[in-house]
CSV table of C-alpha atoms and ligand atoms in Angstrom, one decimal:
chain,number,residue,atom,x,y,z
Y,1,UNK,CA,-31.3,74.4,192.6
Y,2,UNK,CA,-30.1,71.0,191.7
Y,3,UNK,CA,-32.7,68.7,193.3
Y,4,UNK,CA,-30.9,65.5,192.7
Y,5,UNK,CA,-29.1,65.7,195.9
Y,6,UNK,CA,-32.1,66.7,198.0
Y,7,UNK,CA,-34.3,64.0,196.6
Y,8,UNK,CA,-31.7,61.4,197.5
Y,9,UNK,CA,-31.8,62.7,201.0
Y,10,UNK,CA,-28.3,64.1,200.7
Y,11,UNK,CA,-26.9,67.5,201.8
Y,12,UNK,CA,-28.0,69.8,199.0
Y,13,UNK,CA,-25.9,72.7,200.2
Y,14,UNK,CA,-22.9,73.8,198.2
Y,15,UNK,CA,-20.1,74.6,200.5
Y,16,UNK,CA,-17.4,77.1,199.7
Y,17,UNK,CA,-14.8,74.5,200.7
Y,18,UNK,CA,-14.7,71.0,202.0
Y,19,UNK,CA,-11.6,70.2,204.1
Y,20,UNK,CA,-10.7,66.5,204.4
Y,21,UNK,CA,-8.6,65.6,207.5
Y,22,UNK,CA,-8.7,67.2,210.9
Y,23,UNK,CA,-4.9,67.2,211.7
Y,24,UNK,CA,-2.9,70.4,212.0
Y,25,UNK,CA,-3.1,71.1,208.2
Y,26,UNK,CA,-6.9,70.6,207.8
Y,27,UNK,CA,-7.7,72.3,211.1
Y,28,UNK,CA,-5.6,75.4,210.4
Y,29,UNK,CA,-7.2,75.7,206.9
Y,30,UNK,CA,-10.7,75.3,208.3
Y,31,UNK,CA,-10.1,78.0,210.9
Y,32,UNK,CA,-8.8,80.5,208.3
Y,33,UNK,CA,-11.8,79.8,206.0
Y,34,UNK,CA,-14.2,80.0,208.9
Y,35,UNK,CA,-12.8,83.4,209.8
Y,36,UNK,CA,-13.6,84.6,206.2
Y,37,UNK,CA,-17.2,83.6,207.0
Y,38,UNK,CA,-17.0,80.9,204.3
Y,39,UNK,CA,-19.3,77.8,204.4
Y,40,UNK,CA,-16.9,75.1,205.4
Y,41,UNK,CA,-17.3,71.4,206.0
Y,42,UNK,CA,-14.5,69.5,207.7
Y,43,UNK,CA,-14.6,65.7,207.3
Y,44,UNK,CA,-12.4,63.4,209.4
Y,45,UNK,CA,-12.4,59.7,210.0
Y,46,UNK,CA,-10.4,60.0,213.3
Y,47,UNK,CA,-7.2,58.3,214.4
Y,48,UNK,CA,-4.6,60.1,212.3
Y,49,UNK,CA,-0.9,60.4,212.8
Y,50,UNK,CA,-1.1,63.4,215.1
Y,51,UNK,CA,-3.2,61.4,217.6
Y,52,UNK,CA,-0.1,59.1,218.1
Y,53,UNK,CA,2.1,62.1,219.1
Y,54,UNK,CA,2.2,62.2,222.9
Y,55,UNK,CA,5.0,64.7,223.3
Y,56,UNK,CA,5.2,67.6,220.8
Y,57,UNK,CA,7.9,70.1,221.9
Y,58,UNK,CA,8.7,71.9,218.6
Y,59,UNK,CA,5.6,74.0,218.1
Y,60,UNK,CA,6.1,77.7,218.8
Y,61,UNK,CA,4.7,78.8,222.2
Y,62,UNK,CA,4.0,75.3,223.4
Y,63,UNK,CA,6.7,73.9,225.7
Y,64,UNK,CA,4.9,70.5,225.5
Y,65,UNK,CA,1.6,69.6,224.0
Y,66,UNK,CA,0.1,66.3,222.9
Y,67,UNK,CA,-1.3,65.7,219.4
Y,68,UNK,CA,-4.7,64.8,220.8
Y,69,UNK,CA,-4.7,68.2,222.6
Y,70,UNK,CA,-3.8,70.1,219.4
Y,71,UNK,CA,-6.7,68.3,217.7
Y,72,UNK,CA,-9.1,68.9,220.6
Y,73,UNK,CA,-8.3,72.6,220.7
Y,74,UNK,CA,-8.3,72.9,216.9
Y,75,UNK,CA,-11.8,71.4,216.6
Y,76,UNK,CA,-13.1,73.7,219.3
Y,77,UNK,CA,-11.5,76.7,217.5
Y,78,UNK,CA,-12.9,75.7,214.1
Y,79,UNK,CA,-16.4,75.1,215.6
Y,80,UNK,CA,-16.3,78.7,217.1
Y,81,UNK,CA,-15.9,80.0,213.5
Y,82,UNK,CA,-18.9,77.9,212.4
Y,83,UNK,CA,-17.0,75.2,210.6
Y,84,UNK,CA,-19.3,72.2,210.2
Y,85,UNK,CA,-17.6,69.0,211.4
Y,86,UNK,CA,-18.5,65.4,210.3
Y,87,UNK,CA,-16.8,62.2,211.4
Y,88,UNK,CA,-16.7,60.0,208.3
Y,89,UNK,CA,-14.3,58.5,205.8
Y,90,UNK,CA,-14.0,60.1,202.4
Y,91,UNK,CA,-14.1,57.4,199.7
Y,92,UNK,CA,-14.1,59.3,196.4
Y,93,UNK,CA,-14.0,62.8,194.9
Y,94,UNK,CA,-15.4,63.8,191.6
Y,95,UNK,CA,-15.4,67.2,189.8
Y,96,UNK,CA,-18.1,68.1,187.3
Y,97,UNK,CA,-18.9,71.6,185.9
Y,98,UNK,CA,-16.7,73.4,188.4
Y,99,UNK,CA,-18.2,71.7,191.4
Y,100,UNK,CA,-16.6,69.0,193.5
Y,101,UNK,CA,-18.6,66.1,195.0
Y,102,UNK,CA,-17.0,64.5,198.0
Y,103,UNK,CA,-18.3,61.0,198.8
Y,104,UNK,CA,-18.3,59.1,202.0
Y,105,UNK,CA,-19.7,55.6,202.5
Y,106,UNK,CA,-23.2,56.9,203.3
Y,107,UNK,CA,-23.3,60.4,201.9
Y,108,UNK,CA,-22.1,63.0,199.5
Y,109,UNK,CA,-21.3,66.7,199.8
Y,110,UNK,CA,-20.6,69.4,197.2
Y,111,UNK,CA,-18.2,72.3,197.3
Y,112,UNK,CA,-16.6,74.9,195.1
Y,113,UNK,CA,-13.1,73.9,196.4
Y,114,UNK,CA,-11.5,71.1,198.4
Y,115,UNK,CA,-8.5,70.9,200.7
Y,116,UNK,CA,-7.0,67.5,201.2
Y,117,UNK,CA,-5.0,67.1,204.4
Y,118,UNK,CA,-5.3,63.4,205.1
Y,119,UNK,CA,-1.6,62.9,205.9
Y,120,UNK,CA,0.3,59.6,205.9
Y,121,UNK,CA,0.3,56.4,207.9
Y,122,UNK,CA,3.4,54.7,209.4
Y,123,UNK,CA,4.1,51.1,208.2
Y,124,UNK,CA,4.4,49.0,211.3
Y,125,UNK,CA,6.4,45.7,211.4
Y,126,UNK,CA,4.7,42.9,213.3
Y,127,UNK,CA,6.5,43.6,216.6
Y,128,UNK,CA,4.4,42.6,219.7
Y,129,UNK,CA,3.6,45.5,222.1
Y,130,UNK,CA,4.8,48.1,219.5
Y,131,UNK,CA,1.6,50.2,220.0
Y,132,UNK,CA,2.1,50.2,223.8
Y,133,UNK,CA,5.2,52.2,223.3
Y,134,UNK,CA,4.4,54.2,220.1
Y,135,UNK,CA,5.1,57.8,220.6
Y,136,UNK,CA,6.7,57.4,224.1
Y,137,UNK,CA,9.7,55.2,223.3
Y,138,UNK,CA,9.1,53.6,219.9
Y,139,UNK,CA,9.6,56.4,217.5
Y,140,UNK,CA,9.4,56.8,213.7
Y,141,UNK,CA,10.5,60.4,213.0
Y,142,UNK,CA,13.9,61.9,213.7
Y,143,UNK,CA,12.6,65.5,213.4
Y,144,UNK,CA,9.8,64.8,215.9
Y,145,UNK,CA,11.4,62.6,218.5
Y,146,UNK,CA,15.1,62.2,217.9
Y,147,UNK,CA,15.7,64.8,220.7
Y,148,UNK,CA,13.8,62.6,223.2
Y,149,UNK,CA,16.4,59.8,222.8
Y,150,UNK,CA,19.3,62.1,223.9
Y,151,UNK,CA,21.7,60.1,226.0
Y,152,UNK,CA,19.5,57.0,226.0
Y,153,UNK,CA,20.3,53.4,225.2
Y,154,UNK,CA,18.9,53.2,221.6
Y,155,UNK,CA,18.2,50.6,219.0
Y,156,UNK,CA,17.7,51.8,215.4
Y,157,UNK,CA,16.0,49.3,213.2
Y,158,UNK,CA,14.5,49.3,209.7
Y,159,UNK,CA,14.4,47.5,206.4
Y,160,UNK,CA,16.1,49.9,203.9
Y,161,UNK,CA,19.2,52.0,203.4
Y,162,UNK,CA,17.3,54.8,205.1
Y,163,UNK,CA,17.6,52.9,208.4
Y,164,UNK,CA,21.4,52.9,208.0
Y,165,UNK,CA,21.5,56.6,207.5
Y,166,UNK,CA,19.1,57.0,210.4
Y,167,UNK,CA,21.4,55.1,212.7
Y,168,UNK,CA,24.4,57.3,211.6
Y,169,UNK,CA,22.3,60.5,212.2
Y,170,UNK,CA,21.0,59.3,215.6
Y,171,UNK,CA,24.5,58.6,216.8
Y,172,UNK,CA,25.9,61.9,215.6
Y,173,UNK,CA,23.1,64.0,217.1
Y,174,UNK,CA,21.5,62.2,220.1
Y,175,UNK,CA,23.2,59.2,221.6
Y,176,UNK,CA,26.5,57.5,221.5
Y,177,UNK,CA,24.8,54.3,222.7
Y,178,UNK,CA,23.3,53.4,219.4
Y,179,UNK,CA,22.9,49.8,218.1
Y,180,UNK,CA,21.6,48.9,214.7
Y,181,UNK,CA,19.4,45.9,213.9
Y,182,UNK,CA,18.8,45.4,210.1
Y,183,UNK,CA,15.3,44.1,209.8
Y,184,UNK,CA,15.1,41.6,206.9
Y,185,UNK,CA,17.8,43.7,205.3
Y,186,UNK,CA,21.1,42.4,203.9
Y,187,UNK,CA,23.7,45.1,204.5
Y,188,UNK,CA,25.9,46.2,201.7
Y,189,UNK,CA,29.6,46.0,202.6
Y,190,UNK,CA,29.8,49.8,202.3
Y,191,UNK,CA,27.1,50.2,204.9
Y,192,UNK,CA,28.7,47.7,207.3
Y,193,UNK,CA,32.0,49.5,206.9
Y,194,UNK,CA,30.6,53.0,207.6
Y,195,UNK,CA,28.6,51.6,210.6
Y,196,UNK,CA,31.8,50.0,211.9
Y,197,UNK,CA,33.8,53.2,211.3
Y,198,UNK,CA,31.2,55.1,213.4
Y,199,UNK,CA,31.3,52.6,216.2
Y,200,UNK,CA,27.7,51.4,215.8
Y,201,UNK,CA,27.3,47.7,216.6
Y,202,UNK,CA,25.2,45.7,214.2
Y,203,UNK,CA,23.1,42.9,215.6
Y,204,UNK,CA,21.6,40.6,212.9
Y,205,UNK,CA,18.1,39.4,213.7
Y,206,UNK,CA,14.5,40.2,213.6
Y,207,UNK,CA,12.8,42.0,216.5
Y,208,UNK,CA,9.5,40.3,217.4
Y,209,UNK,CA,8.6,41.8,220.8
Y,210,UNK,CA,9.2,44.8,222.9
Y,211,UNK,CA,10.0,43.9,226.5
Y,212,UNK,CA,8.7,46.0,229.4
Y,213,UNK,CA,5.3,46.7,231.0
Y,214,UNK,CA,5.2,50.5,231.1
Y,215,UNK,CA,8.8,51.4,230.5
Y,216,UNK,CA,10.7,49.9,227.5
Y,217,UNK,CA,13.4,47.5,228.7
Y,218,UNK,CA,14.5,45.9,225.5
Y,219,UNK,CA,13.8,44.1,222.3
Y,220,UNK,CA,13.4,40.3,221.8
Y,221,UNK,CA,14.6,38.9,218.6
Y,222,UNK,CA,13.1,35.9,216.7
Y,223,UNK,CA,15.9,33.6,218.0
Y,224,UNK,CA,15.1,34.6,221.6
Y,225,UNK,CA,18.1,37.0,222.0
Y,226,UNK,CA,17.3,40.0,224.1
Y,227,UNK,CA,18.8,43.5,223.4
Y,228,UNK,CA,18.5,46.0,226.2
Y,229,UNK,CA,17.3,49.4,225.2
Y,230,UNK,CA,15.3,52.4,226.4
Y,231,UNK,CA,14.1,53.6,223.0
Y,232,UNK,CA,13.7,52.4,219.4
Y,233,UNK,CA,13.9,54.6,216.3
Y,234,UNK,CA,12.5,52.7,213.4
Y,235,UNK,CA,12.4,53.2,209.6
Y,236,UNK,CA,9.8,51.1,207.8
Y,237,UNK,CA,8.4,53.8,205.5
Y,238,UNK,CA,5.0,55.4,205.3
Y,239,UNK,CA,2.0,55.3,203.0
Y,240,UNK,CA,-0.1,58.2,201.8
Y,241,UNK,CA,-3.7,58.3,202.9
Y,242,UNK,CA,-4.9,59.1,199.4
Y,243,UNK,CA,-6.9,56.1,198.1
Y,244,UNK,CA,-9.9,58.4,197.5
Y,245,UNK,CA,-7.9,60.5,195.1
Y,246,UNK,CA,-7.2,57.7,192.6
Y,247,UNK,CA,-10.0,58.7,190.2
Y,248,UNK,CA,-8.7,62.2,189.6
Y,249,UNK,CA,-5.4,61.5,187.7
Y,250,UNK,CA,-3.6,64.2,189.7
Y,251,UNK,CA,0.0,64.9,188.8
Y,252,UNK,CA,2.6,63.3,191.0
Y,253,UNK,CA,6.4,63.8,191.2
Y,254,UNK,CA,8.9,61.6,189.2
Y,255,UNK,CA,9.1,59.0,191.9
Y,256,UNK,CA,5.3,58.9,192.2
Y,257,UNK,CA,5.8,59.5,195.9
Y,258,UNK,CA,4.2,62.9,196.4
Y,259,UNK,CA,1.6,65.2,194.7
Y,260,UNK,CA,2.8,68.1,192.7
Y,261,UNK,CA,1.2,71.4,193.8
Y,262,UNK,CA,1.7,75.1,193.1
Y,263,UNK,CA,3.4,77.4,195.7
Y,264,UNK,CA,-0.1,77.9,197.3
Y,265,UNK,CA,-0.7,74.1,197.4
Y,266,UNK,CA,-3.2,73.8,194.5
Y,267,UNK,CA,-2.9,70.5,192.8
Y,268,UNK,CA,-3.0,69.9,189.0
Y,269,UNK,CA,-6.8,70.0,189.3
Y,270,UNK,CA,-8.1,73.6,189.7
Y,271,UNK,CA,-9.7,74.2,193.1
Y,272,UNK,CA,-8.3,71.1,194.7
Y,273,UNK,CA,-5.6,71.8,197.2
Y,274,UNK,CA,-3.3,69.3,198.9
Y,275,UNK,CA,-1.4,70.2,202.0
Y,276,UNK,CA,0.9,68.4,204.5
Y,277,UNK,CA,3.1,65.3,203.8
Y,278,UNK,CA,1.1,64.3,200.8
Y,279,UNK,CA,2.9,67.0,198.8
Y,280,UNK,CA,6.1,67.9,200.6
Y,281,UNK,CA,7.0,64.8,202.4
Y,282,UNK,CA,7.5,66.9,205.6
Y,283,UNK,CA,5.3,65.6,208.3
Y,284,UNK,CA,5.4,68.4,210.9
Y,285,UNK,CA,2.7,70.2,212.8
Y,286,UNK,CA,3.8,73.8,211.9
Y,287,UNK,CA,4.6,72.9,208.3
Y,288,UNK,CA,1.2,71.3,207.7
Y,289,UNK,CA,-0.5,74.2,209.5
Y,290,UNK,CA,1.4,76.8,207.5
Y,291,UNK,CA,0.4,75.0,204.2
Y,292,UNK,CA,-3.2,74.8,205.4
Y,293,UNK,CA,-3.3,78.6,206.0
Y,294,UNK,CA,-1.6,79.3,202.7
Y,295,UNK,CA,-4.2,77.2,200.8
Y,296,UNK,CA,-7.1,78.8,202.7
Y,297,UNK,CA,-5.9,82.3,201.8
Y,298,UNK,CA,-5.6,81.3,198.2
Y,299,UNK,CA,-9.1,79.7,198.2
Y,300,UNK,CA,-10.6,82.8,199.6
Y,301,UNK,CA,-9.0,84.8,196.9
Y,302,UNK,CA,-10.4,82.4,194.3
Y,303,UNK,CA,-13.9,82.7,195.8
Y,304,UNK,CA,-13.7,86.4,195.7
Y,305,UNK,CA,-12.6,86.4,192.1
Y,306,UNK,CA,-15.4,84.0,191.1
Y,307,UNK,CA,-18.1,86.0,192.9
Y,308,UNK,CA,-16.9,89.3,191.4
Y,309,UNK,CA,-16.7,87.7,188.0
Y,310,UNK,CA,-13.4,89.5,187.5
Y,311,UNK,CA,-10.0,88.3,186.7
Y,312,UNK,CA,-7.2,88.0,189.2
Y,313,UNK,CA,-7.5,90.5,192.1
Y,314,UNK,CA,-4.5,91.5,194.1
Y,315,UNK,CA,-3.7,89.7,197.4
Y,316,UNK,CA,-5.7,91.2,200.3
Y,317,UNK,CA,-2.5,90.9,202.4
Y,318,UNK,CA,-0.5,93.1,200.0
Y,319,UNK,CA,0.5,96.5,201.4
Y,320,UNK,CA,1.6,99.4,199.4
W,401,FAD,C1,4.6,59.4,217.2
W,401,FAD,C2,4.5,60.7,216.5
W,401,FAD,C3,5.1,61.8,217.0
W,401,FAD,C4,5.1,63.0,216.3
W,401,FAD,N1,5.7,64.1,216.9
W,401,FAD,C5,5.7,65.3,216.2
W,401,FAD,C6,6.4,66.4,216.8
W,401,FAD,O1,7.0,66.3,217.9
W,401,FAD,N2,6.3,67.5,216.1
W,401,FAD,C7,5.7,67.7,214.9
W,401,FAD,O2,5.7,68.7,214.3
W,401,FAD,N3,5.0,66.6,214.3
W,401,FAD,C8,5.0,65.4,215.0
W,401,FAD,N4,4.4,64.3,214.4
W,401,FAD,C9,3.7,64.5,213.1
W,401,FAD,C10,2.4,65.2,213.2
W,401,FAD,O3,1.6,64.6,214.2
W,401,FAD,C11,1.5,65.2,211.9
W,401,FAD,O4,1.6,64.0,211.3
W,401,FAD,C12,1.8,66.3,211.1
W,401,FAD,O5,1.5,67.5,211.7
W,401,FAD,C13,0.9,66.3,209.8
W,401,FAD,O6,-0.4,66.7,210.0
W,401,FAD,P1,-1.5,66.6,208.9
W,401,FAD,O7,-2.6,67.5,209.3
W,401,FAD,O8,-0.9,66.7,207.6
W,401,FAD,O9,-1.9,65.0,209.0
W,401,FAD,P2,-2.5,64.1,210.2
W,401,FAD,O10,-2.2,64.7,211.5
W,401,FAD,O11,-2.0,62.8,209.9
W,401,FAD,O12,-4.0,64.3,210.0
W,401,FAD,C14,-4.7,63.7,208.9
W,401,FAD,C15,-6.2,63.4,209.3
W,401,FAD,O13,-6.9,63.0,208.1
W,401,FAD,C16,-7.7,61.9,208.4
W,401,FAD,N5,-8.0,61.1,207.3
W,401,FAD,C17,-7.1,60.3,206.6
W,401,FAD,N6,-7.8,59.7,205.5
W,401,FAD,C18,-9.1,60.1,205.6
W,401,FAD,C19,-10.2,59.9,204.8
W,401,FAD,N7,-10.2,59.1,203.7
W,401,FAD,N8,-11.4,60.5,205.1
W,401,FAD,C20,-11.4,61.3,206.2
W,401,FAD,N9,-10.4,61.6,207.0
W,401,FAD,C21,-9.2,61.0,206.7
W,401,FAD,C22,-6.9,61.2,209.5
W,401,FAD,O14,-7.8,60.3,210.3
W,401,FAD,C23,-6.3,62.3,210.3
W,401,FAD,O15,-7.2,62.7,211.3
W,401,FAD,C24,4.4,63.1,215.0
W,401,FAD,C25,3.8,62.0,214.5
W,401,FAD,C26,3.8,60.8,215.2
W,401,FAD,C27,3.2,59.6,214.6
């Protein structure tokens, strides 16, 4: 046994897998691994993107469920399969001699494999009361919440060409009453033209405040102008929650926006899997969960092969 960990008062166990992030991706992976009777540690700092999702309507068998409820049920389910859960923030990962060490501010844990499912964070502009309405009438994802704006008085705002495309899509699919506010964005003539052709009014200005106590009534611009609206769909980009991966030189795509993984979500570093929007850019419950399950099945296969000291064994799910 390596005594270094024990003498430093650290957890001297070697887990089969450490899962980082308790959103749908990480929870689903942990549940699969727990049901293979693997030693699994799930580390989560709390307050991820799923916790902002108040109304999730596109998950099979749930007419409506909140993100917090998915997390609560997922943690309970994982615990039932003996997954160890720690609330902490991962700061660094190292790999040495086939073993990973996962560091948090106060501790360190070792494992044969790691699943990273830490998701992304929205970039929020400084608009007063934004968080009061986040997930109920201030939205950032057309796949998640576009439908909820159906027939409503909508403002689309954002600081890139993506926001223009978002306004066009929102008008086509959800509401004819769409107004566009370019946020610190000079519109190209071609963008102005297409918005005009589609009958989308453009209001120049910078939203600084959302008006309304419980229900959104409108947006106040920097110059005091008030634009009435019932919902806002915003596009200010996202950032990856991946600062702790910087020491590993993992392969990213050409735009440096996402991690490159295999079809079973293994990164360019053997044994380290990355699921959810960090690799695909798709930030959806069922997609993250499906990737988590796929990664867990592959990890279990890897662990079986390691233990047996054999080469590749066929998938346990394969039928003749
Ligand atoms: C307002 C809103 C509405 C949404 N609506 C829908 C919807 O209707 N349908 C849908 O499918 N999806 C919806 N989503 C997206 C969905 O909630 C998730 O973002 C998505 O399922 C991805 O899950 P994930 O597990 O990859 O990441 P997340 O759910 O983002 O989970 C990542 C976890 O990792 C943790 N973490 C991050 N960094 C660290 C670290 N260094 N150490 C430890 N832990 C860390 C975070 O705290 C978080 O708990 C919505 C999101 C938002 C914001």
